[in-house]
């Protein structure tokens, strides 16, 4: 029954398939896919992989060792046991591409110059009013969740509270100015604040008799300016630089004191002395300490719970450090970061050991910002592959189940609804995937659009589950396939995106697992329905995606984000819109650069 429906239902669609282009490269750039790696007790590793299928690779070595069981075209899979290493070089030769090679390093190896961030000086000008809104009438006691009747300090448990912090915060709307200034290999940030009033109210217990000293100090028309340098050290740390008395400036217009103690009412007399000490001596005291104080790389652990069962599905080790900080002649700030994102051995999913991530060496691109670009991020493709390797090792993708309805698949969904299996266009369905080998990303600088990229995923397991309406879930399709997605992205200053859908998809089905369509329709017809179905969806959804990309925007509220992060309601609403303004690949295919524009509404 299914076979007959497939034959009649796919005639027209197969014409579409015949005219539709494919991404040509189904395997990584060397033509070799690593499917599994086993670590042996004798400090060797056993590597299982396959070559092709599009090239007849006649020569294959890994770190100079050649698998003995590899026969081109006849037995494209291989197994090779070699000494373990932190670095592996895969070299292949075929008559079409010639000699090709790829380097892989262990998953936790740091990527130097993994990310370069360029921040527009004009963007900092826009940040000033945002800071003003965030600080307007801000209560620091509320932000810190300190109640006015909550004891802040108690010297002895048997006596009354020694200190209450009744009030601390800013009254009124301050003025804020933030900008960069060039200063050699140093990122110099200039901050200027003019605050209408800073208030501090305390209750301090009297030591020798009952009662409290209640004091409220209000500093009015406070002006603070700071010029702070940030520099990277040779040992992957950063330092803060204050080396000139003028780096810090304080002016207090007036001091008002309301207190039940005589001593506190004398504080305004010392206003001039306070500002003199800060302006003339603070840098001399703090600067030498900062010059010796290095802030090292801080390792972080990022747990992720994908399926919401309160059990971590992946734990990632993150370590980032500053390589270089500077300011361009255009007063744009530039930060170059190195580091790694990896998965520890104890958090690696079974069967997910790897040789390492693919390394592609290259030069950092220019940090020059395009029109309307506020922030530009240049990502090393090596770093991107390291992230992909960490995701692969975690096995986190197997926890993801994408819910849809049959009708969401367009004409292909209509074909499924006509299979005679009781499905309707409203039948719930789910997609699940699982990596069978390490995916790899490469960049292409001569694609249709400036940012060309290709993702290759060998032995990707794909499952399609459908609710049959009878209280059970049908395993409709379950298969392994090599898949390649090749596309390119272009961006305009106004946020419009260009996406290339030509030759976007290539696939090679390698195995069917027990499932409904193959069992009733046969594997050959099942291959047709998968290939035709995917291309039908691409044809139908491409115009919709292109239309959405013409107005691609991300709207968010910074105030709400800060409130959620800090578990408070003290920050005002600050709507913002982000959009892509630049997208390009470096000349050596080692970096992808994405420019972002941010508008504060």
PDB file of N, CA and C in Angstrom, residues 38-84:
ATOM      1  N   UNK A  38      38.753   5.159  20.238  1.00  0.00           N
ATOM      2  CA  UNK A  38      38.845   4.433  21.505  1.00  0.00           C
ATOM      3  C   UNK A  38      40.248   4.591  22.072  1.00  0.00           C
ATOM      4  N   UNK A  39      40.316   4.938  23.367  1.00  0.00           N
ATOM      5  CA  UNK A  39      41.599   5.071  24.043  1.00  0.00           C
ATOM      6  C   UNK A  39      41.979   3.727  24.660  1.00  0.00           C
ATOM      7  N   UNK A  40      43.177   3.268  24.370  1.00  0.00           N
ATOM      8  CA  UNK A  40      43.621   1.960  24.835  1.00  0.00           C
ATOM      9  C   UNK A  40      44.569   2.094  26.024  1.00  0.00           C
ATOM     10  N   UNK A  41      44.719   0.999  26.768  1.00  0.00           N
ATOM     11  CA  UNK A  41      45.535   1.017  27.983  1.00  0.00           C
ATOM     12  C   UNK A  41      47.017   1.200  27.692  1.00  0.00           C
ATOM     13  N   UNK A  42      47.467   0.862  26.498  1.00  0.00           N
ATOM     14  CA  UNK A  42      48.890   0.962  26.165  1.00  0.00           C
ATOM     15  C   UNK A  42      49.255   2.304  25.534  1.00  0.00           C
ATOM     16  N   UNK A  43      48.462   3.342  25.832  1.00  0.00           N
ATOM     17  CA  UNK A  43      48.707   4.700  25.331  1.00  0.00           C
ATOM     18  C   UNK A  43      48.615   4.763  23.798  1.00  0.00           C
ATOM     19  N   UNK A  44      47.706   3.964  23.254  1.00  0.00           N
ATOM     20  CA  UNK A  44      47.389   4.058  21.835  1.00  0.00           C
ATOM     21  C   UNK A  44      45.905   4.388  21.687  1.00  0.00           C
ATOM     22  N   UNK A  45      45.529   4.784  20.488  1.00  0.00           N
ATOM     23  CA  UNK A  45      44.121   5.027  20.188  1.00  0.00           C
ATOM     24  C   UNK A  45      43.750   4.220  18.947  1.00  0.00           C
ATOM     25  N   UNK A  46      42.530   3.729  18.946  1.00  0.00           N
ATOM     26  CA  UNK A  46      41.994   3.037  17.775  1.00  0.00           C
ATOM     27  C   UNK A  46      40.984   3.951  17.099  1.00  0.00           C
ATOM     28  N   UNK A  47      41.258   4.260  15.849  1.00  0.00           N
ATOM     29  CA  UNK A  47      40.455   5.218  15.097  1.00  0.00           C
ATOM     30  C   UNK A  47      39.635   4.463  14.061  1.00  0.00           C
ATOM     31  N   UNK A  48      38.320   4.672  14.082  1.00  0.00           N
ATOM     32  CA  UNK A  48      37.437   4.086  13.087  1.00  0.00           C
ATOM     33  C   UNK A  48      36.841   5.209  12.249  1.00  0.00           C
ATOM     34  N   UNK A  49      36.939   5.059  10.937  1.00  0.00           N
ATOM     35  CA  UNK A  49      36.431   6.113  10.067  1.00  0.00           C
ATOM     36  C   UNK A  49      36.069   5.584   8.708  1.00  0.00           C
ATOM     37  N   UNK A  50      35.746   6.505   7.815  1.00  0.00           N
ATOM     38  CA  UNK A  50      35.432   6.118   6.438  1.00  0.00           C
ATOM     39  C   UNK A  50      35.855   7.240   5.509  1.00  0.00           C
ATOM     40  N   UNK A  51      36.082   6.891   4.268  1.00  0.00           N
ATOM     41  CA  UNK A  51      36.493   7.859   3.254  1.00  0.00           C
ATOM     42  C   UNK A  51      35.402   7.976   2.199  1.00  0.00           C
ATOM     43  N   UNK A  52      35.358   9.116   1.557  1.00  0.00           N
ATOM     44  CA  UNK A  52      34.390   9.343   0.488  1.00  0.00           C
ATOM     45  C   UNK A  52      33.092   9.908   1.026  1.00  0.00           C
ATOM     46  N   UNK A  53      31.968   9.711   0.281  1.00  0.00           N
ATOM     47  CA  UNK A  53      31.840   8.805  -0.846  1.00  0.00           C
ATOM     48  C   UNK A  53      32.133   9.423  -2.214  1.00  0.00           C
ATOM     49  N   UNK A  54      32.372  10.738  -2.280  1.00  0.00           N
ATOM     50  CA  UNK A  54      32.439  11.367  -3.599  1.00  0.00           C
ATOM     51  C   UNK A  54      33.804  11.257  -4.254  1.00  0.00           C
ATOM     52  N   UNK A  55      34.863  10.961  -3.498  1.00  0.00           N
ATOM     53  CA  UNK A  55      36.197  10.858  -4.096  1.00  0.00           C
ATOM     54  C   UNK A  55      36.745   9.441  -3.917  1.00  0.00           C
ATOM     55  N   UNK A  56      37.494   8.991  -4.896  1.00  0.00           N
ATOM     56  CA  UNK A  56      38.203   7.712  -4.775  1.00  0.00           C
ATOM     57  C   UNK A  56      39.572   8.002  -4.172  1.00  0.00           C
ATOM     58  N   UNK A  57      39.642   7.995  -2.836  1.00  0.00           N
ATOM     59  CA  UNK A  57      40.886   8.317  -2.134  1.00  0.00           C
ATOM     60  C   UNK A  57      41.806   7.105  -2.194  1.00  0.00           C
ATOM     61  N   UNK A  58      42.930   7.283  -2.828  1.00  0.00           N
ATOM     62  CA  UNK A  58      43.859   6.164  -3.017  1.00  0.00           C
ATOM     63  C   UNK A  58      44.927   6.079  -1.945  1.00  0.00           C
ATOM     64  N   UNK A  59      45.121   7.132  -1.174  1.00  0.00           N
ATOM     65  CA  UNK A  59      46.150   7.129  -0.139  1.00  0.00           C
ATOM     66  C   UNK A  59      45.604   7.855   1.085  1.00  0.00           C
ATOM     67  N   UNK A  60      45.787   7.262   2.251  1.00  0.00           N
ATOM     68  CA  UNK A  60      45.262   7.808   3.493  1.00  0.00           C
ATOM     69  C   UNK A  60      46.230   7.513   4.620  1.00  0.00           C
ATOM     70  N   UNK A  61      46.658   8.562   5.349  1.00  0.00           N
ATOM     71  CA  UNK A  61      47.504   8.376   6.532  1.00  0.00           C
ATOM     72  C   UNK A  61      47.027   9.282   7.654  1.00  0.00           C
ATOM     73  N   UNK A  62      47.244   8.828   8.881  1.00  0.00           N
ATOM     74  CA  UNK A  62      46.990   9.637  10.078  1.00  0.00           C
ATOM     75  C   UNK A  62      48.267   9.619  10.904  1.00  0.00           C
ATOM     76  N   UNK A  63      48.881  10.769  11.060  1.00  0.00           N
ATOM     77  CA  UNK A  63      50.189  10.887  11.722  1.00  0.00           C
ATOM     78  C   UNK A  63      51.225   9.960  11.081  1.00  0.00           C
ATOM     79  N   UNK A  64      51.110   9.793   9.769  1.00  0.00           N
ATOM     80  CA  UNK A  64      52.064   8.983   9.018  1.00  0.00           C
ATOM     81  C   UNK A  64      51.754   7.507   8.977  1.00  0.00           C
ATOM     82  N   UNK A  65      50.732   7.048   9.712  1.00  0.00           N
ATOM     83  CA  UNK A  65      50.356   5.636   9.733  1.00  0.00           C
ATOM     84  C   UNK A  65      49.224   5.387   8.735  1.00  0.00           C
ATOM     85  N   UNK A  66      49.333   4.274   8.015  1.00  0.00           N
ATOM     86  CA  UNK A  66      48.359   3.954   6.977  1.00  0.00           C
ATOM     87  C   UNK A  66      47.555   2.728   7.391  1.00  0.00           C
ATOM     88  N   UNK A  67      46.216   2.815   7.348  1.00  0.00           N
ATOM     89  CA  UNK A  67      45.404   1.638   7.710  1.00  0.00           C
ATOM     90  C   UNK A  67      45.584   0.514   6.695  1.00  0.00           C
ATOM     91  N   UNK A  68      45.726  -0.698   7.191  1.00  0.00           N
ATOM     92  CA  UNK A  68      45.969  -1.847   6.312  1.00  0.00           C
ATOM     93  C   UNK A  68      44.676  -2.401   5.731  1.00  0.00           C
ATOM     94  N   UNK A  69      43.537  -2.100   6.356  1.00  0.00           N
ATOM     95  CA  UNK A  69      42.270  -2.670   5.906  1.00  0.00           C
ATOM     96  C   UNK A  69      41.488  -1.739   4.996  1.00  0.00           C
ATOM     97  N   UNK A  70      42.134  -0.667   4.530  1.00  0.00           N
ATOM     98  CA  UNK A  70      41.431   0.310   3.694  1.00  0.00           C
ATOM     99  C   UNK A  70      41.667   0.004   2.219  1.00  0.00           C
ATOM    100  N   UNK A  71      40.559  -0.202   1.470  1.00  0.00           N
ATOM    101  CA  UNK A  71      40.628  -0.445   0.034  1.00  0.00           C
ATOM    102  C   UNK A  71      39.686   0.526  -0.660  1.00  0.00           C
ATOM    103  N   UNK A  72      40.190   1.489  -1.428  1.00  0.00           N
ATOM    104  CA  UNK A  72      39.324   2.481  -2.076  1.00  0.00           C
ATOM    105  C   UNK A  72      38.197   1.821  -2.863  1.00  0.00           C
ATOM    106  N   UNK A  73      37.011   2.422  -2.736  1.00  0.00           N
ATOM    107  CA  UNK A  73      35.811   2.024  -3.468  1.00  0.00           C
ATOM    108  C   UNK A  73      35.256   0.680  -3.012  1.00  0.00           C
ATOM    109  N   UNK A  74      36.116  -0.238  -2.562  1.00  0.00           N
ATOM    110  CA  UNK A  74      35.656  -1.562  -2.137  1.00  0.00           C
ATOM    111  C   UNK A  74      35.317  -1.569  -0.656  1.00  0.00           C
ATOM    112  N   UNK A  75      36.231  -1.080   0.155  1.00  0.00           N
ATOM    113  CA  UNK A  75      36.025  -1.023   1.607  1.00  0.00           C
ATOM    114  C   UNK A  75      36.418   0.367   2.094  1.00  0.00           C
ATOM    115  N   UNK A  76      35.520   1.345   1.951  1.00  0.00           N
ATOM    116  CA  UNK A  76      35.876   2.721   2.294  1.00  0.00           C
ATOM    117  C   UNK A  76      36.015   2.964   3.792  1.00  0.00           C
ATOM    118  N   UNK A  77      35.566   2.026   4.620  1.00  0.00           N
ATOM    119  CA  UNK A  77      35.752   2.177   6.059  1.00  0.00           C
ATOM    120  C   UNK A  77      37.122   1.637   6.455  1.00  0.00           C
ATOM    121  N   UNK A  78      37.605   2.089   7.606  1.00  0.00           N
ATOM    122  CA  UNK A  78      38.929   1.627   8.054  1.00  0.00           C
ATOM    123  C   UNK A  78      39.008   1.682   9.569  1.00  0.00           C
ATOM    124  N   UNK A  79      39.963   0.960  10.092  1.00  0.00           N
ATOM    125  CA  UNK A  79      40.290   0.992  11.517  1.00  0.00           C
ATOM    126  C   UNK A  79      41.803   1.065  11.644  1.00  0.00           C
ATOM    127  N   UNK A  80      42.282   1.941  12.505  1.00  0.00           N
ATOM    128  CA  UNK A  80      43.721   2.176  12.617  1.00  0.00           C
ATOM    129  C   UNK A  80      44.093   2.414  14.073  1.00  0.00           C
ATOM    130  N   UNK A  81      45.060   1.671  14.578  1.00  0.00           N
ATOM    131  CA  UNK A  81      45.565   1.865  15.933  1.00  0.00           C
ATOM    132  C   UNK A  81      46.954   2.485  15.860  1.00  0.00           C
ATOM    133  N   UNK A  82      47.101   3.654  16.514  1.00  0.00           N
ATOM    134  CA  UNK A  82      48.365   4.390  16.470  1.00  0.00           C
ATOM    135  C   UNK A  82      48.665   4.958  17.850  1.00  0.00           C
ATOM    136  N   UNK A  83      49.902   5.402  18.107  1.00  0.00           N
ATOM    137  CA  UNK A  83      50.211   6.025  19.392  1.00  0.00           C
ATOM    138  C   UNK A  83      49.343   7.264  19.639  1.00  0.00           C
ATOM    139  N   UNK A  84      48.892   7.411  20.894  1.00  0.00           N
ATOM    140  CA  UNK A  84      48.076   8.563  21.257  1.00  0.00           C
ATOM    141  C   UNK A  84      48.913   9.832  21.192  1.00  0.00           C
TER     142      UNK A  84
END
